[in-house]
Coordinates of C-alpha atoms and ligand atoms in Angstrom, one line a residue:
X25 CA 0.0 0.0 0.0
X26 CA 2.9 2.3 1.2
X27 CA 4.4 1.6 -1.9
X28 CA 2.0 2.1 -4.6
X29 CA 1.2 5.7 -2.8
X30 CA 5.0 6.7 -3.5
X31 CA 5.1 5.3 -6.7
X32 CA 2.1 7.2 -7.4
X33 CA 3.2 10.3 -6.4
X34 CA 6.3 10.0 -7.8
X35 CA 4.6 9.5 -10.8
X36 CA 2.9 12.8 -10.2
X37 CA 6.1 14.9 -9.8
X38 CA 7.5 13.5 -13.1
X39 CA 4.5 14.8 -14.6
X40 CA 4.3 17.8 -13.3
X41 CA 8.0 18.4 -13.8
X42 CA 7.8 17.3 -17.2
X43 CA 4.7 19.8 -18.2
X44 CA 7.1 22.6 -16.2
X45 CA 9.8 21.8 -19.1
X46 CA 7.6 21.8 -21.7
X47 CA 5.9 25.1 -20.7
X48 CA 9.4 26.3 -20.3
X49 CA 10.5 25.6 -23.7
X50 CA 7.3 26.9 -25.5
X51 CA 7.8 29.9 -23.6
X52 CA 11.3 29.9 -25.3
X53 CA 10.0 29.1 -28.6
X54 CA 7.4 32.2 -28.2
X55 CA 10.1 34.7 -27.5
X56 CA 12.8 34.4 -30.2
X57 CA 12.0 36.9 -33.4
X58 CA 11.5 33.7 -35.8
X59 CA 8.8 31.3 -37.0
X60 CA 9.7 28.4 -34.5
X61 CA 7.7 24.9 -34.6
X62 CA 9.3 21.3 -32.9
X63 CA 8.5 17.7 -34.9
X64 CA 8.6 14.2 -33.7
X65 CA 11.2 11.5 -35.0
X66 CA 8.7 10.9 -38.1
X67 CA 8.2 14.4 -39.3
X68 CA 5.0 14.6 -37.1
X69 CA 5.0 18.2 -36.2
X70 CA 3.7 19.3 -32.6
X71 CA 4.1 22.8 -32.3
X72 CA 4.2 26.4 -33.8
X73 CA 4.7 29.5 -32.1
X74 CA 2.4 31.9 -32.6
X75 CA 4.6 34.1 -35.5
X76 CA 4.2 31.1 -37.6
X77 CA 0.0 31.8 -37.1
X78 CA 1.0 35.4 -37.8
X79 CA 2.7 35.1 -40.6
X80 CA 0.8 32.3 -42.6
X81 CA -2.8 33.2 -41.3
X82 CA -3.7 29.9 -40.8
X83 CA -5.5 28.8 -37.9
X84 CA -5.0 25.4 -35.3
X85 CA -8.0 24.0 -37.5
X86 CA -6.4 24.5 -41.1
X87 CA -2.9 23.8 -39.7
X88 CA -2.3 20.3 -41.1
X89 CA -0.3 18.9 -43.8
X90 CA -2.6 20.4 -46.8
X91 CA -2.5 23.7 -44.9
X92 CA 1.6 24.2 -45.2
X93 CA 1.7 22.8 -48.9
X94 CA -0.4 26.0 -49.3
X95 CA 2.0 28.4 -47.6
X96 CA 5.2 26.9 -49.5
X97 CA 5.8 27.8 -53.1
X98 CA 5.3 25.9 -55.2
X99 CA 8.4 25.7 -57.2
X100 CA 9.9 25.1 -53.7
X101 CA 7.6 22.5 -52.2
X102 CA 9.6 19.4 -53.9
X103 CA 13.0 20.2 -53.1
X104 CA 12.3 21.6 -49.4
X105 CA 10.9 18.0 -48.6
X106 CA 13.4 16.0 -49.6
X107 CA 15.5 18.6 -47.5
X108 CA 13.3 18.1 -44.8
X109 CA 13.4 14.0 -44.8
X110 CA 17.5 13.9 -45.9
X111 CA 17.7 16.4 -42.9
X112 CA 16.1 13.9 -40.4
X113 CA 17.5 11.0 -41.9
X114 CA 20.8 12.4 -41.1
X115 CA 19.8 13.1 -37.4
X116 CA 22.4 15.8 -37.3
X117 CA 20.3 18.8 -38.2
X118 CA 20.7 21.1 -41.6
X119 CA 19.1 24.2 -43.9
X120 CA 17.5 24.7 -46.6
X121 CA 15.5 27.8 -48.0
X122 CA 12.3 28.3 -49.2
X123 CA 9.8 30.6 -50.1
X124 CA 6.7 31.3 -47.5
X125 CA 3.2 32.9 -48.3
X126 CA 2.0 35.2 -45.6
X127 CA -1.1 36.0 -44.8
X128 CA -1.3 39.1 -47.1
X129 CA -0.7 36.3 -50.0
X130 CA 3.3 37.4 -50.4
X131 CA 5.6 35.2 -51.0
X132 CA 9.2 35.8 -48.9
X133 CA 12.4 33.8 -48.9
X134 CA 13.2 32.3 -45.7
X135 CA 16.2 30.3 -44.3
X136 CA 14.9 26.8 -42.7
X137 CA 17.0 25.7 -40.0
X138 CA 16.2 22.0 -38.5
X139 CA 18.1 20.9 -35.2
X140 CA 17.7 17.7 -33.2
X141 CA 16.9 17.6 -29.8
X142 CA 18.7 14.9 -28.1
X143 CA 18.6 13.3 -24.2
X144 CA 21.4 12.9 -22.0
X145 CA 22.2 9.5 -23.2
X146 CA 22.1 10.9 -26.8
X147 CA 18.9 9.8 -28.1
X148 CA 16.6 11.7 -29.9
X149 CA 13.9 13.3 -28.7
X150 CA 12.3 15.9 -30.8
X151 CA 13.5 18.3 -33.8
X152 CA 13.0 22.0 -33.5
X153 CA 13.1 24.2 -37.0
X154 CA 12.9 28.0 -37.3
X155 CA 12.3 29.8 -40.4
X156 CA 14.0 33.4 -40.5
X157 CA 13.0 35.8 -43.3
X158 CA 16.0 36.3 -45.8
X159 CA 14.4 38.5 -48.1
X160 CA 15.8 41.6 -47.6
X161 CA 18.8 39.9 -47.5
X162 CA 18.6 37.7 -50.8
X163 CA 17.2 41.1 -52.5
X164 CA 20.8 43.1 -51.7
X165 CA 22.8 39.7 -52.7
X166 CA 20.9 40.1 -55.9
X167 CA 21.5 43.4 -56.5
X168 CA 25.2 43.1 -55.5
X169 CA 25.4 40.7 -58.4
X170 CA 23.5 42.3 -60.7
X171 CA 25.7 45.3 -59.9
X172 CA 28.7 43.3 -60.3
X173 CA 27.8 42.2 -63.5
X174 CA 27.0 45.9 -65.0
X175 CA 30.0 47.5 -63.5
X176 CA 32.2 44.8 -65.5
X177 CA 30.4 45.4 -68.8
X178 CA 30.7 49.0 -68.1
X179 CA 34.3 48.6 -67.9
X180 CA 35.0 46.3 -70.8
X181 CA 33.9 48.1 -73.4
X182 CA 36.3 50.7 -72.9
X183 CA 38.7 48.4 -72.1
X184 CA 38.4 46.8 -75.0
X185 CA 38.8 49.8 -77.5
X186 CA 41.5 51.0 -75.4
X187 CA 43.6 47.3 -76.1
X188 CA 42.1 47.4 -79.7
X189 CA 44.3 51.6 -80.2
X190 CA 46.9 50.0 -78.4
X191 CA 47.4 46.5 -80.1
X192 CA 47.2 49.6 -84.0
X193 CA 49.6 51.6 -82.7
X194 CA 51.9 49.2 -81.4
X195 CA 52.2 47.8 -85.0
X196 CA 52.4 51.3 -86.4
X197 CA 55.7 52.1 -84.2
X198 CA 58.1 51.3 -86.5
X199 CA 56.9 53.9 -89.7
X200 CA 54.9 56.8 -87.4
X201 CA 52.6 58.9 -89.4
X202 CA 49.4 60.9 -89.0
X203 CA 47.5 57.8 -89.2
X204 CA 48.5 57.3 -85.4
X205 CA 46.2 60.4 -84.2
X206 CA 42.8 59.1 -84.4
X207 CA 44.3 56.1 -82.7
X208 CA 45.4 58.3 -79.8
X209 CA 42.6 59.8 -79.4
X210 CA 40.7 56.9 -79.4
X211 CA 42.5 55.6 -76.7
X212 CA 42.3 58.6 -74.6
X213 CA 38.9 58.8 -75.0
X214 CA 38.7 55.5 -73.5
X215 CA 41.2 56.1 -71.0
X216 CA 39.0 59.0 -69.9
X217 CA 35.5 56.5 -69.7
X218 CA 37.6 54.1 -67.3
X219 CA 39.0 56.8 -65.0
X220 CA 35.3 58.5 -65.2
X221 CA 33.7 54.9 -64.3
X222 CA 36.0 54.5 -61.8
X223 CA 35.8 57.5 -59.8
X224 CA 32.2 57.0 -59.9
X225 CA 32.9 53.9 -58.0
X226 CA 35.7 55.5 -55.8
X227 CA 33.4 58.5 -54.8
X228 CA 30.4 55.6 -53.9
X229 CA 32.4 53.9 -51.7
X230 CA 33.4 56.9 -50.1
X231 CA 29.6 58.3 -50.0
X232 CA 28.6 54.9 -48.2
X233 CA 31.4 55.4 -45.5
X234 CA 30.2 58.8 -45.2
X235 CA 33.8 60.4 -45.9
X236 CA 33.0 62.4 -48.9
X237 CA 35.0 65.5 -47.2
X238 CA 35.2 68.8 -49.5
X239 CA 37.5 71.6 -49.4
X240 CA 35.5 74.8 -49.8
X241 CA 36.9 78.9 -50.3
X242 CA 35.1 81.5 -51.9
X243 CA 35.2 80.9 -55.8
X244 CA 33.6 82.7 -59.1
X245 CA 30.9 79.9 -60.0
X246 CA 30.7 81.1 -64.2
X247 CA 34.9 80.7 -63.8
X248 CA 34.8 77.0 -62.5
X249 CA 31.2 76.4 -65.3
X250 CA 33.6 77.5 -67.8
X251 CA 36.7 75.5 -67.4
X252 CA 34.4 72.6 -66.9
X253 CA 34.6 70.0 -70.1
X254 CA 36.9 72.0 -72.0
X255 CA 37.9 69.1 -74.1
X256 CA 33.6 69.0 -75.3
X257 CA 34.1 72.5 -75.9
X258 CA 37.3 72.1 -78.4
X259 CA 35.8 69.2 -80.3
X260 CA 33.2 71.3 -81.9
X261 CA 30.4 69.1 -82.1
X262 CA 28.3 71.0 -79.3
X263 CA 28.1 74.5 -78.1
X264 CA 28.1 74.9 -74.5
X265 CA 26.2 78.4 -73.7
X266 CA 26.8 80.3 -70.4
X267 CA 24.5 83.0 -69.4
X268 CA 23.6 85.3 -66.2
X269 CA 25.5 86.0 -63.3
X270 CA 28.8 85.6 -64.3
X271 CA 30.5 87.7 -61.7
X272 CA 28.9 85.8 -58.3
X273 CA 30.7 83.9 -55.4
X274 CA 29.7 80.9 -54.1
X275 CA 31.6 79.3 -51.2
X276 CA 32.3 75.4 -52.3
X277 CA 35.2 72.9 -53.5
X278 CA 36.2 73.9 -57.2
X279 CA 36.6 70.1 -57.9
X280 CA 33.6 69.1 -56.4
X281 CA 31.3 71.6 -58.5
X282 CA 33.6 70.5 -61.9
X283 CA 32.7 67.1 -61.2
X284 CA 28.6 68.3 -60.9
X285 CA 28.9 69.7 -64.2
X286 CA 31.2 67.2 -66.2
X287 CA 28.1 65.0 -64.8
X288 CA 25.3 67.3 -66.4
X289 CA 26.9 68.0 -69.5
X290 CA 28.1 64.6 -70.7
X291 CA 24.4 63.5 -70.0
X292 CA 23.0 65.8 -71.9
X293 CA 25.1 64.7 -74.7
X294 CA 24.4 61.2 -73.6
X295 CA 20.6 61.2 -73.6
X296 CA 20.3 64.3 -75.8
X297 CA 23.0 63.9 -78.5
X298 CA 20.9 65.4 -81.2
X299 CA 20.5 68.5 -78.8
X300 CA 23.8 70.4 -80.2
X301 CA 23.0 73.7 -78.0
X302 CA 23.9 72.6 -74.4
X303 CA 22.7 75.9 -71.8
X304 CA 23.7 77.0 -68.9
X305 CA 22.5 79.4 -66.8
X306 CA 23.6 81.0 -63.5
X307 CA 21.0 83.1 -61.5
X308 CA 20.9 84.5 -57.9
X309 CA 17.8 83.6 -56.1
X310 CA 17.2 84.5 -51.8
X311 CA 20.8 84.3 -51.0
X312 CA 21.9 81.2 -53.2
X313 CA 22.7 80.8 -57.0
X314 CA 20.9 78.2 -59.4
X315 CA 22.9 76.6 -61.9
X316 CA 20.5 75.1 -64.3
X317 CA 21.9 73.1 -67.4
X318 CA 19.5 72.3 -70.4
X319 CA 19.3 70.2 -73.0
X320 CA 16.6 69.8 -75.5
X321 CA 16.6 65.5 -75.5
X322 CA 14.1 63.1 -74.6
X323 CA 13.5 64.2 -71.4
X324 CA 12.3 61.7 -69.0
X325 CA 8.7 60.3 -68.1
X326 CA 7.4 62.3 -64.8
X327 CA 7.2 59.0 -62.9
X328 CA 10.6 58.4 -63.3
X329 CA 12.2 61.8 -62.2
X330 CA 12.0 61.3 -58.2
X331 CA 14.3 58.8 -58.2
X332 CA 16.9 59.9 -60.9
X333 CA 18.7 61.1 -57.8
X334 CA 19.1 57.3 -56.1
X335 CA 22.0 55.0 -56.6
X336 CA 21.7 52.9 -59.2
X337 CA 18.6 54.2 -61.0
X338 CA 18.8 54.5 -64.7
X339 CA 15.4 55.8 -66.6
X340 CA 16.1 53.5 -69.5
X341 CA 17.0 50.3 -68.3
X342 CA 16.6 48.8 -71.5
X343 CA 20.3 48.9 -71.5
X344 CA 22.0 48.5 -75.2
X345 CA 21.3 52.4 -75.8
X346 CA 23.2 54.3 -73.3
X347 CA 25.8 52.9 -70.8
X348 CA 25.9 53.7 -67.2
X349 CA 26.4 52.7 -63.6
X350 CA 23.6 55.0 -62.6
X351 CA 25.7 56.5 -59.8
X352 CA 26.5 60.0 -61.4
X353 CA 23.5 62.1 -60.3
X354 CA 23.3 60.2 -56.8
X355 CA 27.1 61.7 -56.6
X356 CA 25.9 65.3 -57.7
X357 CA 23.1 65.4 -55.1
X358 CA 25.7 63.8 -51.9
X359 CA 27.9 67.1 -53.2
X360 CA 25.2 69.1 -53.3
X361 CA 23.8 68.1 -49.7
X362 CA 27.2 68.7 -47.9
X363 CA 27.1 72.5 -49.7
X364 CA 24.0 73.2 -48.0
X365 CA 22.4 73.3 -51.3
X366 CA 19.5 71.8 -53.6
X367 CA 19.5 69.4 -56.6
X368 CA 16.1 68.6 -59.0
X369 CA 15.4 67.9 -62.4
X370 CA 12.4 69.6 -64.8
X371 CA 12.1 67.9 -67.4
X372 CA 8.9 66.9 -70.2
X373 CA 9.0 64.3 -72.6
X374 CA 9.7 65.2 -76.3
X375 CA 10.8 68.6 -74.9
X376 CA 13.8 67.9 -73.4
X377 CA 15.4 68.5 -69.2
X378 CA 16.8 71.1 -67.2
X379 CA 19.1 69.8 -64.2
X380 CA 19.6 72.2 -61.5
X381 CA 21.1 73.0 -58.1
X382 CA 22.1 75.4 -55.9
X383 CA 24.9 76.5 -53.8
X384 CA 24.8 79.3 -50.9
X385 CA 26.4 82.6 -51.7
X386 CA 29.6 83.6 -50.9
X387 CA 29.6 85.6 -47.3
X388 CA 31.5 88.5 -48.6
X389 CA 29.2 88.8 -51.7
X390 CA 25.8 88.6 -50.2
X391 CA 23.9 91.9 -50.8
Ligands
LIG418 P1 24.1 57.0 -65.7 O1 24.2 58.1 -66.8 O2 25.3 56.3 -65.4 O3 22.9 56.1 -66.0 P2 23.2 59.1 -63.8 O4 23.0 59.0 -62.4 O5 24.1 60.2 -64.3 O6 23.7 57.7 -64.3 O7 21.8 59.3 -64.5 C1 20.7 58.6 -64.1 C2 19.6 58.4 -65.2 O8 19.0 59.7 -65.4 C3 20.2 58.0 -66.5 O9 20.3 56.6 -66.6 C4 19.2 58.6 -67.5 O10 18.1 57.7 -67.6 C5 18.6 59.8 -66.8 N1 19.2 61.1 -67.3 C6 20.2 61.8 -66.8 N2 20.4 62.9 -67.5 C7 19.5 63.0 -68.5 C8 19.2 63.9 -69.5 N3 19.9 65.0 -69.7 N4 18.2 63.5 -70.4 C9 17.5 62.4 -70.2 N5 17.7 61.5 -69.2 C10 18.7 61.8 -68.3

C-alpha cells in the first residue's frame, strides 16, 4: 500500500516536472524573433509559435499537412521535402531555404534551419526548425550581383577599345605617321570612360562610408562652369552656352562643382545627343545661385524623375542604348547636400530636361 502511494506520487512529480519543461520551452519558442515549430522522429509536427499563425494566417484548424503545402511555393515545395526528410534522416540537423506565403498572399524567402533535440544519453527526442526571413537579405545579394555584372560590362567596353588603339599603334611604331592620331585619341577617350567609371565607383564607396570630405573657399561659380569640359568644348560638335551671373561667389570645392557639371553636361550629350546647344544658366535667387543646365533631348517620363537622384537608377534600363552605372547624379546630389544646397530635375517628354542645383552665396558677396 505504502508503496503504490509513493510510486504514485512520484509519478505525479515526473509529470508535473515534465509539463514545467515543456511550458518552459514553448515559452522559449514564443520569445525568439522567428517562425519556431518542434516535430517528432517521423516528421509529425507538434508545435508552432504563434509568429508562424502570424505570418501564414492559418488557424490550429487548417494547420495540417494540406494547410503548409499552401504556404510553400510551389516551385519550392519538392526540393524543401526532400531537404526536410535527408535532414532527419541524417539526425544531425541542416538548412534549406524556401519561399513562404504570408497571410497578405506574399511570398518571402526564408532560411529553414532544423536541429535535433537529443537526451542525455544521446537519443533523440524531438526536432525543432525555425524559419528566418531572408528576403531583404537575398534582395541586396541580388543586387550586389547584378551590380557586379554591370559595373564589369561598363568597364570592358572601354577596355576593349583602349587594347584594340593600343594593339594599331603598337604595329604602327616602326613607320609613325598621321595615321597614329585618331588612334590616340581613341585611346584617350577610352582612358578617360575608365578613369570616369571609376571614380564614380571611388566617390560611392566613399559616400557609403560617409567620408566624402570637401575643401571649400570662396570661388567665381561662371569661372569653374567654364573650365568645366573643355575638351567637349574644343571638339566642336556642341556649343556649351553660359548665361547670367557671371561675376557671383559661391563658397564650395572647385573640384567638387567641376565634377557636378562634367556630370550634367556629358548626360546631356548622352541622352540628348541630337541637342547640339547645351545651356547653362547661372542666376541668384534668396541668398543662393541656381545653376541650371539644359538640354533639349528626350527628357524623362514624370514617374521616373524622383528617383533619378538614387544609386543605381537608370530611366532607360533597356540597357543597349546608353551605358551607365547610374551612380553619377546620386554623386551630384551627396555634393550638393554637404554644400547646403538643392539638386532637382524639370524635365517633359519630347521637350527635353533642365538639371539644377544650388549653392549658398559667398559671405563677402551677399547683398
Ligand atoms: P548614368 O548616366 O550612369 O545612368 P546618372 O545618375 O548620371 O547615371 O543618370 C541617371 C539616369 O538619369 C540616367 O540613366 C538617365 O536615364 C537619366 N538622365 C540623366 N540625365 C539625363 C538627360 N539630360 N536627359 C534624359 N535622361 C537623363
Amino acid at each position: 500500500m505504502q508503496l503504490n502511494q509513493e510510486l504514485e506520487e512520484r509519478v505525479i512529480r515526473r509529470t508535473q516536472a515534465l509539463t514545467e519543461s515543456e511550458h518552459l520551452f514553448r515559452n522559449m519558442m514564443e520569445t525568439i524573433p522567428q517562425i519556431a515549430w518542434t516535430n517528432t522522429n517521423n516528421g509529425r509536427f507538434v508545435f508552432y509559435n504563434v509568429r508562424w499563425y502570424d505570418y501564414t494566417g492559418l488557424s490550429e484548424k487548417t494547420n495540417n499537412i494540406t494547410g503548409l503545402k499552401t504556404v510553400v511555393h510551389p516551385d519550392d515545395l519538392p526540393k524543401s521535402l526532400t531537404s526536410f526528410s535527408l535532414i532527419r534522416q541524417n539526425g544531425e540537423g541542416g538548412e534549406f531555404q524556401l519561399r513562404l506565403k504570408s497571410a497578405d498572399g506574399l511570398y518571402r524567402w526564408h532560411l529553414i534551419r532544423v536541429m535535433p533535440i537529443k537526451n542525455v544519453s544521446g537519443e533523440l527526442q524531438l526536432w525543432v526548425g525555425t524559419a528566418t526571413d531572408i528576403e531583404e537579405l537575398r534582395l541586396l545579394q541580388q543586387q550586389k550581383d547584378d551590380f557586379i555584372s554591370i559595373a564589369s560590362h561598363e568597364l570592358k567596353t572601354p577596355l576593349t577599345s583602349l587594347k584594340a588603339a593600343l594593339q594599331l599603334l603598337e604595329r604602327m611604331k616602326d613607320s609613325p605617321s598621321l595615321k597614329m592620331l585618331p588612334m590616340i585619341n581613341q585611346a584617350n577617350k577610352s582612358l578617360l570612360k575608365v578613369n570616369l567609371l571609376v571614380e564614380g565607383l571611388l566617390n560611392t564607396s566613399k559616400l557609403n562610408e560617409g567620408q566624402l570630405s570637401i575643401n571649400p573657399k570662396n570661388i567665381v561659380l561662371a569661372n569653374v562652369i567654364i573650365d568645366s569640359c573643355q575638351y567637349i568644348r574644343s571638339e566642336g560638335v556642341y556649343t556649351i552656352e553660359t548665361k547670367g551671373d557671371m561675376d557671383v561667389e559661391v563658397y564650395a570645392d572647385v573640384i567638387r562643382i567641376d565634377q557636378i557639371m562634367i556630370n550634367f553636361i556629358t548626360n546631356a550629350i548622352k541622352y540628348a545627343p541630337d541637342s547640339k546647344l547645351i545651356k547653362i544658366s547661372i542666376e541668384k535667387l534668396n541668398g543662393m545661385v541656381k545653376v541650371s543646365v539644359s538640354d533639349k533631348g528626350a527628357g524623362i517620363p514624370s514617374e521616373k524623375q524622383r528617383f533619378l537622384f538614387d544609386r543605381y537608377y537608370r530611366a532607360d534600363n533597356s540597357g543597349s542604348q546608353y551605358t551607365g552605372l547610374g551612380l553619377g547624379l546620386y554623386i551630384c546630389a551627396e555634393i550638393v547636400k554637404v554644400h547646403n544646397g538643392e539638386i532637382g530635375v524639370i524635365s517633359e517628354q519630347g521637350k527635353g530636361s533642365t538639371f539644377w542645383f544650388t549653392l549658398p552665396v559667398a559671405y563677402r558677396s551677399v547683398a
